GROMACS .gro file of C-alpha atoms in nm:
model
  330
    1UNK     CA    1  -2.783  -1.494  -1.146
    2UNK     CA    2  -2.378  -1.520  -1.295
    3UNK     CA    3  -2.155  -1.765  -1.221
    4UNK     CA    4  -1.844  -1.592  -1.059
    5UNK     CA    5  -1.585  -1.730  -0.797
    6UNK     CA    6  -1.407  -1.582  -0.497
    7UNK     CA    7  -1.112  -1.657  -0.251
    8UNK     CA    8  -1.273  -1.711   0.197
    9UNK     CA    9  -1.097  -1.718   0.447
   10UNK     CA   10  -1.108  -2.095   0.532
   11UNK     CA   11  -0.982  -2.037   0.922
   12UNK     CA   12  -0.816  -1.761   1.102
   13UNK     CA   13  -0.471  -1.825   1.064
   14UNK     CA   14  -0.235  -1.949   1.334
   15UNK     CA   15   0.086  -1.650   1.282
   16UNK     CA   16   0.160  -1.648   0.949
   17UNK     CA   17  -0.128  -1.788   0.710
   18UNK     CA   18  -0.059  -2.000   0.458
   19UNK     CA   19  -0.224  -2.089   0.092
   20UNK     CA   20  -0.479  -2.357   0.324
   21UNK     CA   21  -0.634  -2.089   0.532
   22UNK     CA   22  -0.769  -1.963   0.226
   23UNK     CA   23  -1.061  -2.148  -0.019
   24UNK     CA   24  -1.145  -2.064  -0.386
   25UNK     CA   25  -1.544  -2.046  -0.427
   26UNK     CA   26  -1.793  -2.101  -0.714
   27UNK     CA   27  -2.071  -1.904  -0.652
   28UNK     CA   28  -2.403  -1.735  -0.787
   29UNK     CA   29  -2.452  -1.355  -0.809
   30UNK     CA   30  -2.753  -1.210  -0.827
   31UNK     CA   31  -2.835  -0.904  -1.075
   32UNK     CA   32  -2.804  -0.568  -0.878
   33UNK     CA   33  -3.084  -0.373  -0.734
   34UNK     CA   34  -3.163  -0.037  -0.732
   35UNK     CA   35  -2.847   0.137  -0.677
   36UNK     CA   36  -2.638  -0.186  -0.753
   37UNK     CA   37  -2.367  -0.214  -0.979
   38UNK     CA   38  -2.305  -0.554  -1.147
   39UNK     CA   39  -1.863  -0.543  -1.161
   40UNK     CA   40  -1.624  -0.695  -1.372
   41UNK     CA   41  -1.307  -0.672  -1.157
   42UNK     CA   42  -1.039  -0.638  -1.376
   43UNK     CA   43  -0.781  -0.632  -1.117
   44UNK     CA   44  -0.801  -0.664  -0.723
   45UNK     CA   45  -0.538  -0.548  -0.505
   46UNK     CA   46  -0.338  -0.692  -0.234
   47UNK     CA   47  -0.175  -0.502   0.071
   48UNK     CA   48   0.013  -0.558   0.412
   49UNK     CA   49  -0.299  -0.413   0.591
   50UNK     CA   50  -0.457  -0.745   0.520
   51UNK     CA   51  -0.257  -0.961   0.735
   52UNK     CA   52  -0.397  -0.746   0.996
   53UNK     CA   53  -0.692  -0.783   0.938
   54UNK     CA   54  -0.695  -1.186   0.970
   55UNK     CA   55  -0.657  -1.109   1.354
   56UNK     CA   56  -0.928  -1.127   1.504
   57UNK     CA   57  -0.809  -0.846   1.705
   58UNK     CA   58  -0.805  -0.612   1.518
   59UNK     CA   59  -0.819  -0.257   1.593
   60UNK     CA   60  -0.897  -0.002   1.337
   61UNK     CA   61  -1.081  -0.193   1.083
   62UNK     CA   62  -1.366  -0.505   1.080
   63UNK     CA   63  -1.166  -0.834   1.055
   64UNK     CA   64  -1.140  -1.075   0.778
   65UNK     CA   65  -1.441  -1.251   0.866
   66UNK     CA   66  -1.438  -1.738   0.875
   67UNK     CA   67  -1.633  -1.845   0.574
   68UNK     CA   68  -1.660  -1.513   0.407
   69UNK     CA   69  -1.472  -1.362   0.141
   70UNK     CA   70  -1.203  -1.133   0.140
   71UNK     CA   71  -1.298  -0.756   0.026
   72UNK     CA   72  -1.033  -0.557  -0.031
   73UNK     CA   73  -0.985  -0.251  -0.328
   74UNK     CA   74  -1.064  -0.352  -0.684
   75UNK     CA   75  -1.077  -0.162  -0.995
   76UNK     CA   76  -1.298  -0.347  -1.337
   77UNK     CA   77  -1.621  -0.304  -1.568
   78UNK     CA   78  -1.987  -0.211  -1.519
   79UNK     CA   79  -2.220  -0.520  -1.648
   80UNK     CA   80  -2.520  -0.371  -1.517
   81UNK     CA   81  -2.587  -0.057  -1.327
   82UNK     CA   82  -2.910   0.055  -1.123
   83UNK     CA   83  -2.795   0.415  -1.055
   84UNK     CA   84  -2.843   0.705  -1.294
   85UNK     CA   85  -2.460   0.792  -1.175
   86UNK     CA   86  -2.317   0.480  -1.403
   87UNK     CA   87  -2.331   0.377  -1.649
   88UNK     CA   88  -2.309   0.024  -1.847
   89UNK     CA   89  -1.894  -0.014  -1.953
   90UNK     CA   90  -1.788   0.259  -1.746
   91UNK     CA   91  -1.484   0.178  -1.524
   92UNK     CA   92  -1.459   0.209  -1.128
   93UNK     CA   93  -1.295   0.148  -0.793
   94UNK     CA   94  -1.460   0.018  -0.546
   95UNK     CA   95  -1.425  -0.205  -0.225
   96UNK     CA   96  -1.528  -0.608  -0.300
   97UNK     CA   97  -1.224  -0.813  -0.490
   98UNK     CA   98  -1.121  -1.102  -0.370
   99UNK     CA   99  -1.355  -1.170  -0.672
  100UNK     CA  100  -1.427  -1.217  -1.061
  101UNK     CA  101  -1.773  -1.034  -1.034
  102UNK     CA  102  -1.871  -0.812  -0.680
  103UNK     CA  103  -2.213  -0.685  -0.644
  104UNK     CA  104  -2.136  -0.302  -0.590
  105UNK     CA  105  -2.340  -0.020  -0.410
  106UNK     CA  106  -2.353   0.280  -0.681
  107UNK     CA  107  -2.225   0.473  -0.303
  108UNK     CA  108  -1.918   0.242  -0.246
  109UNK     CA  109  -1.780   0.294  -0.633
  110UNK     CA  110  -1.588   0.549  -0.748
  111UNK     CA  111  -1.549   0.614  -1.132
  112UNK     CA  112  -1.218   0.691  -1.255
  113UNK     CA  113  -1.035   0.741  -1.573
  114UNK     CA  114  -0.971   0.465  -1.810
  115UNK     CA  115  -0.727   0.697  -2.010
  116UNK     CA  116  -0.425   0.514  -1.755
  117UNK     CA  117  -0.358   0.100  -1.747
  118UNK     CA  118  -0.697   0.040  -1.535
  119UNK     CA  119  -0.419  -0.100  -1.296
  120UNK     CA  120  -0.285   0.214  -1.227
  121UNK     CA  121  -0.613   0.283  -0.958
  122UNK     CA  122  -0.536   0.049  -0.731
  123UNK     CA  123  -0.127   0.136  -0.709
  124UNK     CA  124   0.055   0.461  -0.780
  125UNK     CA  125  -0.332   0.636  -0.788
  126UNK     CA  126  -0.448   0.392  -0.596
  127UNK     CA  127  -0.455   0.388  -0.168
  128UNK     CA  128  -0.039   0.365  -0.210
  129UNK     CA  129   0.045   0.657  -0.366
  130UNK     CA  130  -0.258   0.843  -0.209
  131UNK     CA  131  -0.122   0.714   0.103
  132UNK     CA  132   0.243   0.866   0.018
  133UNK     CA  133   0.168   1.200  -0.107
  134UNK     CA  134  -0.092   1.237   0.185
  135UNK     CA  135   0.154   1.097   0.435
  136UNK     CA  136   0.456   1.392   0.387
  137UNK     CA  137   0.257   1.609   0.319
  138UNK     CA  138   0.139   1.557   0.671
  139UNK     CA  139   0.471   1.556   0.812
  140UNK     CA  140   0.525   1.833   0.661
  141UNK     CA  141   0.696   1.746   0.356
  142UNK     CA  142   0.971   2.076   0.288
  143UNK     CA  143   1.167   2.149   0.016
  144UNK     CA  144   1.511   2.072  -0.001
  145UNK     CA  145   1.511   1.783   0.328
  146UNK     CA  146   1.654   1.450   0.343
  147UNK     CA  147   1.458   1.186   0.414
  148UNK     CA  148   1.457   0.830   0.484
  149UNK     CA  149   1.165   0.553   0.370
  150UNK     CA  150   1.163   0.224   0.517
  151UNK     CA  151   1.008  -0.064   0.284
  152UNK     CA  152   1.062   0.192   0.007
  153UNK     CA  153   1.045  -0.100  -0.307
  154UNK     CA  154   0.698  -0.159  -0.213
  155UNK     CA  155   0.425   0.004  -0.329
  156UNK     CA  156   0.421   0.334  -0.054
  157UNK     CA  157   0.728   0.318  -0.051
  158UNK     CA  158   0.842   0.391  -0.452
  159UNK     CA  159   0.622   0.722  -0.448
  160UNK     CA  160   0.740   0.880  -0.132
  161UNK     CA  161   1.020   0.873  -0.284
  162UNK     CA  162   0.924   1.043  -0.628
  163UNK     CA  163   0.691   1.263  -0.464
  164UNK     CA  164   1.021   1.335  -0.204
  165UNK     CA  165   1.222   1.426  -0.505
  166UNK     CA  166   0.981   1.623  -0.672
  167UNK     CA  167   1.008   1.862  -0.371
  168UNK     CA  168   1.411   1.905  -0.399
  169UNK     CA  169   1.497   1.718  -0.093
  170UNK     CA  170   1.756   1.378  -0.063
  171UNK     CA  171   1.563   1.061  -0.038
  172UNK     CA  172   1.700   0.751   0.152
  173UNK     CA  173   1.553   0.409   0.132
  174UNK     CA  174   1.528   0.060   0.262
  175UNK     CA  175   1.445  -0.235   0.047
  176UNK     CA  176   1.474  -0.609   0.112
  177UNK     CA  177   1.713  -0.686  -0.187
  178UNK     CA  178   2.015  -0.536  -0.310
  179UNK     CA  179   1.843  -0.540  -0.632
  180UNK     CA  180   1.543  -0.377  -0.539
  181UNK     CA  181   1.842  -0.107  -0.381
  182UNK     CA  182   1.902  -0.065  -0.758
  183UNK     CA  183   1.634  -0.011  -0.905
  184UNK     CA  184   1.479   0.256  -0.699
  185UNK     CA  185   1.879   0.408  -0.712
  186UNK     CA  186   1.863   0.391  -1.124
  187UNK     CA  187   1.430   0.378  -1.165
  188UNK     CA  188   1.288   0.624  -0.944
  189UNK     CA  189   1.526   0.837  -0.849
  190UNK     CA  190   1.689   0.783  -0.518
  191UNK     CA  191   1.964   0.955  -0.431
  192UNK     CA  192   2.085   0.636  -0.164
  193UNK     CA  193   1.868   0.293  -0.167
  194UNK     CA  194   2.033   0.019   0.061
  195UNK     CA  195   1.940  -0.455   0.137
  196UNK     CA  196   1.869  -0.410   0.508
  197UNK     CA  197   1.954  -0.740   0.509
  198UNK     CA  198   2.330  -0.676   0.386
  199UNK     CA  199   2.392  -0.313   0.588
  200UNK     CA  200   2.283  -0.254   1.002
  201UNK     CA  201   2.007   0.022   0.905
  202UNK     CA  202   2.175   0.238   1.180
  203UNK     CA  203   2.499   0.203   0.977
  204UNK     CA  204   2.352   0.231   0.661
  205UNK     CA  205   2.190   0.570   0.771
  206UNK     CA  206   2.477   0.686   0.933
  207UNK     CA  207   2.733   0.627   0.650
  208UNK     CA  208   2.465   0.812   0.350
  209UNK     CA  209   2.329   1.106   0.551
  210UNK     CA  210   2.565   1.189   0.835
  211UNK     CA  211   2.419   1.537   0.920
  212UNK     CA  212   2.116   1.324   1.001
  213UNK     CA  213   1.738   1.309   0.837
  214UNK     CA  214   1.431   1.597   0.907
  215UNK     CA  215   1.177   1.306   0.809
  216UNK     CA  216   1.118   0.996   0.791
  217UNK     CA  217   0.833   0.804   0.662
  218UNK     CA  218   0.811   0.482   0.842
  219UNK     CA  219   0.651   0.161   0.699
  220UNK     CA  220   0.784  -0.093   0.893
  221UNK     CA  221   0.860  -0.011   1.242
  222UNK     CA  222   1.127  -0.198   1.467
  223UNK     CA  223   1.444  -0.168   1.374
  224UNK     CA  224   1.398   0.078   1.108
  225UNK     CA  225   1.212   0.333   1.368
  226UNK     CA  226   1.506   0.272   1.599
  227UNK     CA  227   1.775   0.367   1.370
  228UNK     CA  228   1.533   0.671   1.219
  229UNK     CA  229   1.508   0.792   1.589
  230UNK     CA  230   1.924   0.817   1.647
  231UNK     CA  231   1.908   0.962   1.259
  232UNK     CA  232   1.681   1.242   1.281
  233UNK     CA  233   1.781   1.626   1.369
  234UNK     CA  234   1.625   1.788   1.649
  235UNK     CA  235   1.300   1.865   1.601
  236UNK     CA  236   1.251   1.586   1.292
  237UNK     CA  237   0.908   1.398   1.254
  238UNK     CA  238   0.844   1.099   1.222
  239UNK     CA  239   0.490   0.940   0.950
  240UNK     CA  240   0.406   0.654   1.063
  241UNK     CA  241   0.136   0.469   0.820
  242UNK     CA  242   0.262   0.089   0.875
  243UNK     CA  243   0.449  -0.135   1.116
  244UNK     CA  244   0.449  -0.425   0.992
  245UNK     CA  245   0.795  -0.610   1.128
  246UNK     CA  246   0.543  -0.573   1.449
  247UNK     CA  247   0.308  -0.733   1.321
  248UNK     CA  248   0.432  -1.021   1.193
  249UNK     CA  249   0.559  -1.120   1.493
  250UNK     CA  250   0.603  -0.999   1.893
  251UNK     CA  251   0.887  -0.715   1.870
  252UNK     CA  252   0.982  -0.516   2.159
  253UNK     CA  253   0.968  -0.098   2.088
  254UNK     CA  254   1.262   0.089   1.991
  255UNK     CA  255   1.529   0.129   2.275
  256UNK     CA  256   1.556   0.456   2.224
  257UNK     CA  257   1.290   0.601   2.266
  258UNK     CA  258   1.344   0.903   2.490
  259UNK     CA  259   1.526   1.089   2.254
  260UNK     CA  260   1.196   1.132   2.065
  261UNK     CA  261   1.175   1.350   2.423
  262UNK     CA  262   1.529   1.530   2.375
  263UNK     CA  263   1.556   1.575   2.014
  264UNK     CA  264   1.196   1.734   2.047
  265UNK     CA  265   1.045   1.537   1.781
  266UNK     CA  266   0.753   1.506   1.668
  267UNK     CA  267   0.539   1.177   1.562
  268UNK     CA  268   0.232   1.069   1.404
  269UNK     CA  269   0.036   0.772   1.276
  270UNK     CA  270  -0.206   0.797   1.032
  271UNK     CA  271  -0.498   0.596   0.880
  272UNK     CA  272  -0.539   0.740   0.536
  273UNK     CA  273  -0.966   0.585   0.545
  274UNK     CA  274  -0.984   0.950   0.739
  275UNK     CA  275  -0.805   1.126   0.457
  276UNK     CA  276  -1.032   1.107   0.187
  277UNK     CA  277  -1.095   1.484   0.141
  278UNK     CA  278  -0.774   1.523  -0.039
  279UNK     CA  279  -0.816   1.244  -0.263
  280UNK     CA  280  -0.959   1.513  -0.515
  281UNK     CA  281  -0.642   1.716  -0.556
  282UNK     CA  282  -0.370   1.425  -0.475
  283UNK     CA  283  -0.517   1.336  -0.830
  284UNK     CA  284  -0.522   1.703  -1.008
  285UNK     CA  285  -0.202   1.660  -0.951
  286UNK     CA  286  -0.086   1.351  -1.003
  287UNK     CA  287  -0.236   1.242  -1.283
  288UNK     CA  288  -0.132   1.495  -1.521
  289UNK     CA  289   0.256   1.354  -1.360
  290UNK     CA  290   0.175   0.967  -1.468
  291UNK     CA  291   0.023   1.088  -1.829
  292UNK     CA  292   0.309   1.288  -1.863
  293UNK     CA  293   0.582   1.018  -1.759
  294UNK     CA  294   0.731   1.148  -1.459
  295UNK     CA  295   0.555   0.977  -1.199
  296UNK     CA  296   0.609   0.567  -1.279
  297UNK     CA  297   0.417   0.284  -1.115
  298UNK     CA  298   0.560  -0.025  -1.038
  299UNK     CA  299   0.391  -0.339  -1.074
  300UNK     CA  300   0.407  -0.724  -0.957
  301UNK     CA  301   0.098  -0.861  -1.116
  302UNK     CA  302   0.002  -1.214  -1.032
  303UNK     CA  303  -0.242  -1.388  -1.328
  304UNK     CA  304  -0.583  -1.532  -1.145
  305UNK     CA  305  -0.798  -1.494  -0.887
  306UNK     CA  306  -0.640  -1.842  -0.717
  307UNK     CA  307  -0.312  -1.702  -0.661
  308UNK     CA  308  -0.463  -1.445  -0.498
  309UNK     CA  309  -0.363  -1.602  -0.180
  310UNK     CA  310   0.032  -1.616  -0.274
  311UNK     CA  311   0.013  -1.288  -0.402
  312UNK     CA  312  -0.057  -1.182  -0.015
  313UNK     CA  313   0.204  -1.395   0.089
  314UNK     CA  314   0.507  -1.265  -0.161
  315UNK     CA  315   0.475  -0.912  -0.005
  316UNK     CA  316   0.556  -1.074   0.380
  317UNK     CA  317   0.811  -1.331   0.184
  318UNK     CA  318   1.149  -1.146   0.195
  319UNK     CA  319   1.311  -1.377  -0.076
  320UNK     CA  320   1.058  -1.264  -0.276
  321UNK     CA  321   1.155  -0.982  -0.541
  322UNK     CA  322   0.831  -0.864  -0.614
  323UNK     CA  323   0.881  -0.495  -0.676
  324UNK     CA  324   0.579  -0.178  -0.669
  325UNK     CA  325   0.255  -0.292  -0.582
  326UNK     CA  326   0.113  -0.671  -0.619
  327UNK     CA  327  -0.213  -0.711  -0.821
  328UNK     CA  328  -0.357  -0.974  -0.857
  329UNK     CA  329  -0.487  -1.014  -1.269
  330UNK     CA  330  -0.834  -1.126  -1.294
   0.00000   0.00000   0.00000
């Protein structure tokens, strides 16, 4: 048995979670049984979908259980292996974050390259980067198209913009501050970016894409979705992987939904876990680009397991200056 620590859900939140809804607990982690690995987590991920899992009525994933450790993507080093597939010292990604030591079934772990900072496997090479690449593929991205992505300074949005630019397209992003919008243009190659607190989304799109947009990559919903429906050209597409505005509070749907019919728009939602068959192709495409520096990675790092709740809540703090992938260094 080895001493470890984990973050548990102390009580189910009412509305937005607070630090008191979590607790840090000392644990004893047993040696791995046959087919298991003992992993020392180096980094864990916090992601917007985790807020939805606080809700007992979560639809497409199991909700977090009160009194139990939370979970999510993590990357770490194998300390002990009882599986022929892995050796001690291997770097693996798995789903038992929110703890410093993880007892992982080998079938739920994936070995990753040590050629990159290991945290990249939670960001631009991990679920957010894979979501961006897959979403654009499902959305039928074509060369020279104009794409709008909401929450563009987040882990998914910042990757979406880079993939659009590689296709030769024009990309417009919305972000939660002027500083974030500036970074999107100057560091990540966006053609346009704006602070949605300072500019009306519809007016911002009309100014930056007066002839309309071809594809909207939706991370937010709400007013962003409504403005995108207005801005889309006939036969435009919407690819939706998140609608965080509706998770945070009870918002009505867009008032202009009849335009979906009038403009003959296509709307597709997706869940990245259903597209695992594309991961190898994604990694074969993304890893060389990251190695040569033409695919950029951005992270906001919180140090210490005890800061994991703070890192999660930061994703929903409109005054926070977090940019790219939020990770917790353990």
